[in-house]
Amino acid sequence: MIVSCPACSTRYLVEPSALGPDGRVVRCAKCAHSWYQAPPDDMPHQVDLAIPPAGSVPLPPRPKAASGASLGAGLPLLILVLLALAVAGGYFLRERIVAEWPKTAQLYELIGLPTKAVGAGLEIANVKFTRQEVAGLVVFQIQGDIFNKTEKEISVPPLDIPLQDVSGKLLMDWTFSIERSSIQPGETIKFNTEIKNAPAATAKFIVTFAGGS
């Protein structure tokens, strides 16, 4: 049975049995107008049912923004791409990485990636030094040559100078880099460094490539 509100003409589909045999007062859920509604003439029998309370129809949940969903879906892929680039860089540039950070050579060996010995193909020669005291401090001036004995260009790793006493005990470890980042085939370049406030008990030292043996 279709019932129409006399005030706002809003139409409702109502079970005839809900009006009872004598009809009843109903109220429009839209405009709150109340009126008496008689049952239909052909209602078969008496049924006493309460009129269901008027209520609002719940709205469906708002869908998430498409841009946010796309960003959330693409974030794991972006992380995987960045990780892949980092791994590739660590693999193909491992020799240079070991030259700059010698301790990483042990990490590469643990995962089965061989690395060349630090300073392989380079030779340190003609090392000279002077020792003097300046304002009560021991100062060493150390210089020498680095020779590339190969037929290809080689990156120059940092140099390391461990200072020792007469018994061979390490007193100080001095690491420094030269201005040149690489050396050409057959080329010789010079290095020079100053160690200020060196231990007074220093009796010997050796110049090596940082991380080398």
XYZ file of C-alpha atoms in Angstrom:
213
model
C 0.000 0.000 0.000
C 1.363 3.448 -0.951
C 0.711 6.272 1.533
C 1.293 9.932 0.582
C 1.932 12.741 3.091
C -0.778 15.449 2.642
C 1.747 18.175 3.567
C 4.832 17.431 1.480
C 3.564 14.661 -0.819
C 6.323 12.279 0.245
C 5.255 8.763 -0.584
C 5.773 5.655 1.567
C 5.275 1.953 0.972
C 3.401 0.641 4.050
C 2.142 -2.825 4.921
C -1.674 -2.525 5.237
C -1.615 -4.679 8.351
C 0.467 -2.015 10.105
C -2.538 0.369 10.067
C -4.827 -2.009 11.897
C -8.491 -2.566 11.068
C -9.513 0.965 12.152
C -6.578 2.902 10.771
C -4.295 5.111 12.884
C -2.389 8.367 13.071
C 0.903 8.274 11.239
C 3.716 10.837 10.917
C 5.811 11.827 7.938
C 9.485 11.070 8.505
C 10.467 13.993 6.254
C 8.345 16.949 7.428
C 6.967 15.504 10.724
C 3.359 16.156 9.651
C 0.835 13.797 11.329
C -2.484 12.626 9.864
C -5.026 9.862 10.185
C -4.546 7.084 7.686
C -7.417 4.655 7.097
C -6.687 1.042 6.181
C -7.426 -0.165 2.645
C -10.954 -1.365 1.936
C -9.782 -4.840 0.949
C -7.654 -5.589 4.037
C -8.466 -9.279 4.706
C -8.230 -9.548 8.458
C -7.281 -7.717 11.601
C -3.665 -7.587 12.479
C -2.364 -5.520 15.401
C 1.183 -4.460 14.607
C 3.096 -1.439 15.756
C 4.153 1.107 13.164
C 7.923 0.835 12.796
C 9.701 3.959 14.045
C 10.910 6.373 11.441
C 14.644 6.265 10.969
C 17.333 7.566 8.697
C 18.931 5.449 6.037
C 22.683 5.060 6.801
C 24.981 6.395 4.121
C 27.585 4.033 2.688
C 31.143 4.648 3.943
C 33.112 7.195 1.908
C 35.656 5.459 -0.326
C 39.317 6.296 0.247
C 40.903 8.817 -2.072
C 42.428 7.199 -5.126
C 45.665 9.165 -4.771
C 46.205 7.912 -1.246
C 45.541 4.334 -2.311
C 47.994 4.646 -5.170
C 50.666 6.057 -2.886
C 50.155 3.281 -0.366
C 50.404 0.625 -3.069
C 53.497 2.176 -4.648
C 55.479 2.700 -1.440
C 56.692 -0.920 -1.050
C 57.789 -0.915 -4.716
C 59.739 2.318 -4.191
C 61.500 0.814 -1.160
C 62.440 -2.290 -3.170
C 63.860 -0.139 -5.994
C 65.976 1.901 -3.556
C 67.278 -1.267 -1.901
C 68.158 -2.754 -5.292
C 70.104 0.381 -6.233
C 71.974 0.328 -2.917
C 72.913 -3.336 -3.342
C 74.056 -2.766 -6.949
C 76.187 0.214 -5.901
C 77.748 -1.770 -3.076
C 78.594 -4.603 -5.483
C 80.061 -2.719 -8.437
C 81.830 -0.053 -6.360
C 83.095 -2.388 -3.653
C 86.769 -1.790 -4.422
C 86.388 1.953 -4.056
C 84.302 1.497 -0.910
C 87.004 -0.721 0.610
C 89.626 1.871 -0.308
C 87.709 4.594 1.544
C 86.526 2.398 4.439
C 88.976 -0.523 4.731
C 87.016 -2.290 7.479
C 84.238 -3.037 4.976
C 86.534 -5.581 3.306
C 85.685 -8.051 6.087
C 81.960 -7.633 5.370
C 82.451 -8.372 1.672
C 84.470 -11.481 2.534
C 81.697 -12.720 4.844
C 79.153 -12.640 2.009
C 81.562 -14.217 -0.473
C 82.448 -11.183 -2.566
C 86.212 -10.969 -3.164
C 87.925 -7.605 -3.047
C 91.395 -6.695 -4.180
C 94.029 -6.035 -1.551
C 94.127 -2.390 -0.527
C 96.741 -0.592 -2.628
C 97.251 -3.549 -4.989
C 99.484 -2.424 -7.874
C 100.859 0.555 -5.946
C 104.276 0.829 -4.317
C 105.365 3.175 -1.519
C 109.014 4.241 -1.779
C 111.579 6.880 -0.777
C 110.019 7.508 2.638
C 111.783 10.262 4.597
C 110.961 11.949 7.865
C 112.083 14.679 10.227
C 111.416 14.946 13.929
C 111.408 18.192 15.864
C 109.928 19.742 18.966
C 107.688 22.768 18.619
C 106.452 24.468 21.794
C 107.123 21.299 23.765
C 105.282 19.051 21.268
C 106.853 16.309 19.135
C 106.152 16.939 15.438
C 106.882 14.486 12.608
C 107.149 15.521 8.955
C 106.829 12.411 6.742
C 107.061 12.349 2.962
C 107.533 9.788 0.197
C 106.454 8.531 -3.240
C 103.612 6.341 -4.502
C 104.356 4.488 -7.761
C 101.787 2.812 -10.023
C 103.558 -0.258 -11.402
C 100.562 -1.500 -13.411
C 99.271 -0.606 -16.870
C 95.969 0.854 -15.707
C 94.729 3.777 -13.635
C 94.319 2.948 -9.929
C 92.439 4.751 -7.163
C 94.711 5.918 -4.365
C 93.501 4.751 -0.935
C 94.255 6.676 2.274
C 97.655 6.135 3.875
C 98.208 4.845 7.398
C 101.206 5.459 9.673
C 101.247 3.471 12.947
C 103.711 4.975 15.449
C 105.395 2.414 17.745
C 107.799 2.377 20.658
C 111.039 0.329 20.773
C 109.127 -2.828 21.727
C 106.719 -2.518 18.808
C 103.781 -1.370 20.917
C 101.337 0.811 18.994
C 101.311 4.332 20.411
C 99.344 6.198 17.769
C 97.707 5.422 14.422
C 97.806 8.295 11.911
C 95.632 8.054 8.780
C 95.500 10.665 6.025
C 94.528 11.101 2.358
C 96.474 12.767 -0.413
C 95.075 15.325 -2.832
C 95.052 12.942 -5.810
C 92.184 10.457 -6.069
C 93.874 8.244 -8.688
C 97.270 7.585 -10.278
C 97.988 6.857 -13.937
C 99.941 3.810 -15.230
C 103.660 4.173 -14.522
C 103.131 7.492 -12.721
C 104.795 8.497 -9.450
C 103.146 10.956 -7.084
C 104.429 12.369 -3.810
C 102.768 12.479 -0.395
C 103.543 14.671 2.597
C 101.949 14.758 6.034
C 102.587 16.335 9.418
C 101.860 14.575 12.701
C 101.546 17.056 15.536
C 101.727 16.069 19.205
C 103.167 12.643 18.397
C 104.043 10.414 21.377
C 107.524 11.225 22.684
C 108.296 7.487 23.014
C 107.903 6.940 19.260
C 110.894 4.938 18.018
C 109.702 3.536 14.682
C 106.877 3.690 12.168
C 105.820 2.260 8.823
C 103.783 3.807 5.982
C 101.085 1.529 4.537
C 97.762 1.837 2.802
C 94.910 2.137 5.295
C 93.393 -1.294 5.773
C 96.365 -3.090 4.214
C 98.654 -5.443 5.988
